[in-house]
Amino acid sequence: MSENAATGPRAVTALFPGGRLTAIPRKTARREQVLVHLSETLFERDRDYSEREVNDALLTVHDDFSALRRYLVIGGHLSRTRDGSSYRRGK
């Protein structure tokens, strides 16, 4: 069974020409694919990150790091402490 061109791994990487995300997808399913890709490529499991480290990592792919950070937390791809001082890769 082959992967659908619109949903496979190549489709996600196509959103990153030159290594940067051209736009945060509006469609929930497409955005979820991007968030999975970002969490798996930018953040290690079992490691805590400061907010600054998360922001710096996200800035390497898109200027709206705060929106990406928010989507990652809401989607469970990153968890954060109650005071927001520490983040950790989820899922």
Coordinates of C-alpha atoms in Angstrom, one line a residue:
M1 CA 0.0 0.0 0.0
S2 CA 1.5 3.3 -1.0
E3 CA 1.1 6.6 0.9
N4 CA -1.1 9.3 -0.4
A5 CA 1.0 12.1 -1.9
A6 CA -1.1 14.7 0.1
T7 CA -0.6 12.9 3.4
G8 CA 2.7 11.1 3.2
P9 CA 6.1 12.1 4.7
R10 CA 7.1 13.8 1.4
A11 CA 4.0 16.0 1.6
V12 CA 5.2 17.3 5.0
T13 CA 8.7 18.0 3.9
A14 CA 7.3 19.7 0.8
L15 CA 6.0 22.4 3.2
F16 CA 9.6 23.1 4.3
P17 CA 11.4 24.4 1.1
G18 CA 14.9 25.5 2.1
G19 CA 14.3 23.9 5.6
R20 CA 11.7 26.5 6.6
L21 CA 7.9 26.2 7.0
T22 CA 6.3 28.4 4.4
A23 CA 3.0 28.7 6.3
I24 CA 1.3 27.0 9.3
P25 CA -1.5 24.9 7.7
R26 CA -5.0 25.9 8.5
K27 CA -6.5 22.4 8.0
T28 CA -6.3 20.5 11.3
A29 CA -5.1 17.2 9.8
R30 CA -2.4 18.9 7.8
R31 CA -1.3 21.0 10.8
E32 CA -1.2 17.8 12.9
Q33 CA 1.2 16.3 10.4
V34 CA 3.5 19.3 10.6
L35 CA 3.4 19.2 14.4
V36 CA 4.3 15.6 14.5
H37 CA 7.2 16.3 12.2
L38 CA 8.4 19.2 14.3
S39 CA 8.2 17.4 17.6
E40 CA 10.1 14.4 16.2
T41 CA 12.8 16.4 14.5
L42 CA 13.4 19.3 16.9
F43 CA 12.9 17.8 20.3
E44 CA 14.5 14.8 22.0
R45 CA 12.5 12.4 24.2
D46 CA 13.2 12.5 28.0
R47 CA 14.8 15.9 27.9
D48 CA 13.5 19.1 29.5
Y49 CA 13.6 22.3 27.5
S50 CA 13.4 25.9 28.7
E51 CA 10.9 28.2 26.9
R52 CA 13.8 29.9 25.3
E53 CA 15.2 26.6 23.9
V54 CA 11.7 25.8 22.5
N55 CA 11.4 29.2 20.9
D56 CA 14.9 29.1 19.4
A57 CA 14.2 25.6 17.9
L58 CA 10.9 26.7 16.4
L59 CA 12.5 29.9 15.0
T60 CA 14.7 27.8 12.9
V61 CA 11.6 26.7 10.9
H62 CA 9.1 29.6 11.1
D63 CA 8.9 33.1 12.5
D64 CA 5.7 32.6 14.4
F65 CA 7.3 30.4 17.0
S66 CA 4.6 31.3 19.6
A67 CA 1.8 29.9 17.5
L68 CA 3.8 26.7 16.8
R69 CA 4.6 26.3 20.5
R70 CA 0.9 26.8 21.4
Y71 CA -0.2 24.2 18.8
L72 CA 2.4 21.8 20.0
V73 CA 1.2 22.1 23.6
I74 CA -2.5 22.0 22.8
G75 CA -1.9 18.9 20.6
G76 CA 0.1 17.1 23.3
H77 CA 3.3 17.0 21.3
L78 CA 5.0 19.1 24.0
S79 CA 4.0 19.2 27.7
R80 CA 4.8 22.1 29.9
T81 CA 5.0 22.7 33.6
R82 CA 2.2 24.7 35.2
D83 CA 4.5 27.8 35.5
G84 CA 5.6 27.4 31.9
S85 CA 9.3 27.2 32.8
S86 CA 9.9 23.8 31.4
Y87 CA 8.8 21.8 28.3
R88 CA 9.1 18.2 27.4
R89 CA 8.3 16.2 24.3
G90 CA 5.0 14.3 24.6
K91 CA 3.3 11.7 22.5

